[in-house]
């Protein structure tokens, strides 16, 4: 896992380029948001179970067929697996948030995920929707604690949704 600074330096090194104003600016932005990112990740970590349960509840209200016989979250075992997977997504999004870099999502979460879910018959649409709901739930939680600038939460969650969404429909 790399943070923003490491990925920028490695990228420039591979290309044989020197630091320039744009690169320095992106590192400055990363460092300037450090305190906010730590605060956000701390709130996510201490409320992870609640965030997942809230998102699951909303998802299953929106798509009740998932918890009915034949649905992907039908039976206690499958329901718990769904919650476990949502927790994985939340945890890895928080890793990307603290690092300021989404590459951890590619390396540790998304590599082969679409193929695995497809082979297991796990629908990607509801999975993407659950991630969107978790993003909004996190933002709501932040606002309730007095943090009004919630934009930095968007990048990792939106990245995962984009990567797992059905694009060839």
PDB file of C-alpha atoms in Angstrom, residues 18-126:
ATOM      1  CA  UNK A  18      11.716  15.802 -11.649  1.00  0.00           C
ATOM      2  CA  UNK A  19       9.242  17.385  -9.267  1.00  0.00           C
ATOM      3  CA  UNK A  20       7.226  20.185 -10.835  1.00  0.00           C
ATOM      4  CA  UNK A  21       4.624  22.654  -9.614  1.00  0.00           C
ATOM      5  CA  UNK A  22       1.655  20.353 -10.247  1.00  0.00           C
ATOM      6  CA  UNK A  23       3.257  17.458  -8.402  1.00  0.00           C
ATOM      7  CA  UNK A  24       4.300  19.633  -5.478  1.00  0.00           C
ATOM      8  CA  UNK A  25       0.761  21.033  -5.387  1.00  0.00           C
ATOM      9  CA  UNK A  26      -0.808  17.581  -5.188  1.00  0.00           C
ATOM     10  CA  UNK A  27       1.546  16.580  -2.359  1.00  0.00           C
ATOM     11  CA  UNK A  28       0.770  19.858  -0.550  1.00  0.00           C
ATOM     12  CA  UNK A  29      -2.959  19.138  -0.882  1.00  0.00           C
ATOM     13  CA  UNK A  30      -2.421  15.627   0.492  1.00  0.00           C
ATOM     14  CA  UNK A  31      -0.497  16.951   3.480  1.00  0.00           C
ATOM     15  CA  UNK A  32      -2.998  19.767   4.079  1.00  0.00           C
ATOM     16  CA  UNK A  33      -5.878  17.276   4.316  1.00  0.00           C
ATOM     17  CA  UNK A  34      -3.997  14.886   6.602  1.00  0.00           C
ATOM     18  CA  UNK A  35      -5.712  15.930   9.804  1.00  0.00           C
ATOM     19  CA  UNK A  36      -9.159  15.742   8.200  1.00  0.00           C
ATOM     20  CA  UNK A  37      -8.441  12.309   6.709  1.00  0.00           C
ATOM     21  CA  UNK A  38      -7.288  10.976  10.080  1.00  0.00           C
ATOM     22  CA  UNK A  39     -10.409  12.376  11.726  1.00  0.00           C
ATOM     23  CA  UNK A  40     -12.704  10.871   9.074  1.00  0.00           C
ATOM     24  CA  UNK A  41     -11.044   7.455   9.240  1.00  0.00           C
ATOM     25  CA  UNK A  42     -11.254   7.515  13.028  1.00  0.00           C
ATOM     26  CA  UNK A  43     -14.987   8.170  12.844  1.00  0.00           C
ATOM     27  CA  UNK A  44     -15.433   5.414  10.261  1.00  0.00           C
ATOM     28  CA  UNK A  45     -13.469   2.961  12.385  1.00  0.00           C
ATOM     29  CA  UNK A  46     -15.386   3.653  15.564  1.00  0.00           C
ATOM     30  CA  UNK A  47     -18.731   3.469  13.767  1.00  0.00           C
ATOM     31  CA  UNK A  48     -18.045   0.761  11.179  1.00  0.00           C
ATOM     32  CA  UNK A  49     -20.585  -1.717  12.488  1.00  0.00           C
ATOM     33  CA  UNK A  50     -23.317   0.902  12.627  1.00  0.00           C
ATOM     34  CA  UNK A  51     -22.446   2.206   9.145  1.00  0.00           C
ATOM     35  CA  UNK A  52     -22.633  -1.299   7.660  1.00  0.00           C
ATOM     36  CA  UNK A  53     -25.890  -2.150   9.442  1.00  0.00           C
ATOM     37  CA  UNK A  54     -27.513   1.128   8.417  1.00  0.00           C
ATOM     38  CA  UNK A  55     -26.452   0.668   4.806  1.00  0.00           C
ATOM     39  CA  UNK A  56     -27.626  -2.957   4.764  1.00  0.00           C
ATOM     40  CA  UNK A  57     -30.980  -2.003   6.226  1.00  0.00           C
ATOM     41  CA  UNK A  58     -31.497   0.688   3.591  1.00  0.00           C
ATOM     42  CA  UNK A  59     -30.334  -1.586   0.768  1.00  0.00           C
ATOM     43  CA  UNK A  60     -32.679  -4.383   1.822  1.00  0.00           C
ATOM     44  CA  UNK A  61     -35.577  -1.921   2.117  1.00  0.00           C
ATOM     45  CA  UNK A  62     -34.850  -0.694  -1.410  1.00  0.00           C
ATOM     46  CA  UNK A  63     -34.293  -4.199  -2.782  1.00  0.00           C
ATOM     47  CA  UNK A  64     -36.286  -6.618  -0.605  1.00  0.00           C
ATOM     48  CA  UNK A  65     -35.880  -9.419  -3.165  1.00  0.00           C
ATOM     49  CA  UNK A  66     -32.316  -9.843  -1.869  1.00  0.00           C
ATOM     50  CA  UNK A  67     -33.548 -11.173   1.498  1.00  0.00           C
ATOM     51  CA  UNK A  68     -36.466 -13.195   0.160  1.00  0.00           C
ATOM     52  CA  UNK A  69     -36.206 -16.891  -0.762  1.00  0.00           C
ATOM     53  CA  UNK A  70     -33.887 -17.177  -3.740  1.00  0.00           C
ATOM     54  CA  UNK A  71     -32.296 -13.796  -3.024  1.00  0.00           C
ATOM     55  CA  UNK A  72     -28.599 -13.376  -2.585  1.00  0.00           C
ATOM     56  CA  UNK A  73     -28.853 -12.410   1.096  1.00  0.00           C
ATOM     57  CA  UNK A  74     -31.534 -14.983   1.936  1.00  0.00           C
ATOM     58  CA  UNK A  75     -30.663 -17.233   4.880  1.00  0.00           C
ATOM     59  CA  UNK A  76     -28.734 -16.101   7.914  1.00  0.00           C
ATOM     60  CA  UNK A  77     -25.464 -17.382   6.492  1.00  0.00           C
ATOM     61  CA  UNK A  78     -25.775 -15.411   3.257  1.00  0.00           C
ATOM     62  CA  UNK A  79     -27.015 -12.309   5.067  1.00  0.00           C
ATOM     63  CA  UNK A  80     -23.968 -12.422   7.351  1.00  0.00           C
ATOM     64  CA  UNK A  81     -21.683 -12.916   4.357  1.00  0.00           C
ATOM     65  CA  UNK A  82     -23.212  -9.846   2.760  1.00  0.00           C
ATOM     66  CA  UNK A  83     -22.543  -7.815   5.917  1.00  0.00           C
ATOM     67  CA  UNK A  84     -18.984  -9.166   6.017  1.00  0.00           C
ATOM     68  CA  UNK A  85     -18.380  -8.116   2.415  1.00  0.00           C
ATOM     69  CA  UNK A  86     -19.817  -4.648   3.060  1.00  0.00           C
ATOM     70  CA  UNK A  87     -17.458  -4.343   6.010  1.00  0.00           C
ATOM     71  CA  UNK A  88     -14.520  -5.254   3.726  1.00  0.00           C
ATOM     72  CA  UNK A  89     -15.512  -2.527   1.285  1.00  0.00           C
ATOM     73  CA  UNK A  90     -15.827   0.027   4.069  1.00  0.00           C
ATOM     74  CA  UNK A  91     -12.490  -0.950   5.592  1.00  0.00           C
ATOM     75  CA  UNK A  92     -10.586  -0.774   2.310  1.00  0.00           C
ATOM     76  CA  UNK A  93     -12.200   2.537   1.398  1.00  0.00           C
ATOM     77  CA  UNK A  94     -10.955   3.885   4.731  1.00  0.00           C
ATOM     78  CA  UNK A  95      -7.448   2.576   3.924  1.00  0.00           C
ATOM     79  CA  UNK A  96      -7.532   4.446   0.604  1.00  0.00           C
ATOM     80  CA  UNK A  97      -8.845   7.518   2.380  1.00  0.00           C
ATOM     81  CA  UNK A  98      -6.025   7.638   4.908  1.00  0.00           C
ATOM     82  CA  UNK A  99      -3.416   6.960   2.212  1.00  0.00           C
ATOM     83  CA  UNK A 100      -4.910   9.561  -0.129  1.00  0.00           C
ATOM     84  CA  UNK A 101      -4.440   7.013  -2.899  1.00  0.00           C
ATOM     85  CA  UNK A 102      -6.866   4.485  -4.390  1.00  0.00           C
ATOM     86  CA  UNK A 103      -4.165   2.045  -5.520  1.00  0.00           C
ATOM     87  CA  UNK A 104      -4.729  -0.027  -2.368  1.00  0.00           C
ATOM     88  CA  UNK A 105      -8.232  -0.708  -3.665  1.00  0.00           C
ATOM     89  CA  UNK A 106      -6.862  -2.167  -6.889  1.00  0.00           C
ATOM     90  CA  UNK A 107      -4.200  -4.215  -5.120  1.00  0.00           C
ATOM     91  CA  UNK A 108      -6.155  -5.569  -2.175  1.00  0.00           C
ATOM     92  CA  UNK A 109      -9.854  -5.399  -3.005  1.00  0.00           C
ATOM     93  CA  UNK A 110     -10.735  -5.071  -6.655  1.00  0.00           C
ATOM     94  CA  UNK A 111      -8.258  -7.431  -8.327  1.00  0.00           C
ATOM     95  CA  UNK A 112     -10.462 -10.249  -9.563  1.00  0.00           C
ATOM     96  CA  UNK A 113     -13.489  -9.143  -7.536  1.00  0.00           C
ATOM     97  CA  UNK A 114     -15.859  -8.772 -10.493  1.00  0.00           C
ATOM     98  CA  UNK A 115     -14.943 -12.231 -11.792  1.00  0.00           C
ATOM     99  CA  UNK A 116     -15.254 -13.786  -8.335  1.00  0.00           C
ATOM    100  CA  UNK A 117     -18.646 -12.215  -7.668  1.00  0.00           C
ATOM    101  CA  UNK A 118     -19.884 -13.192 -11.130  1.00  0.00           C
ATOM    102  CA  UNK A 119     -18.730 -16.789 -10.690  1.00  0.00           C
ATOM    103  CA  UNK A 120     -20.483 -16.978  -7.308  1.00  0.00           C
ATOM    104  CA  UNK A 121     -23.648 -15.391  -8.681  1.00  0.00           C
ATOM    105  CA  UNK A 122     -23.347 -12.312  -6.459  1.00  0.00           C
ATOM    106  CA  UNK A 123     -25.037  -9.385  -8.193  1.00  0.00           C
ATOM    107  CA  UNK A 124     -22.780  -6.393  -8.666  1.00  0.00           C
ATOM    108  CA  UNK A 125     -25.594  -3.839  -8.889  1.00  0.00           C
ATOM    109  CA  UNK A 126     -26.732  -4.239  -5.263  1.00  0.00           C
TER     110      UNK A 126
END
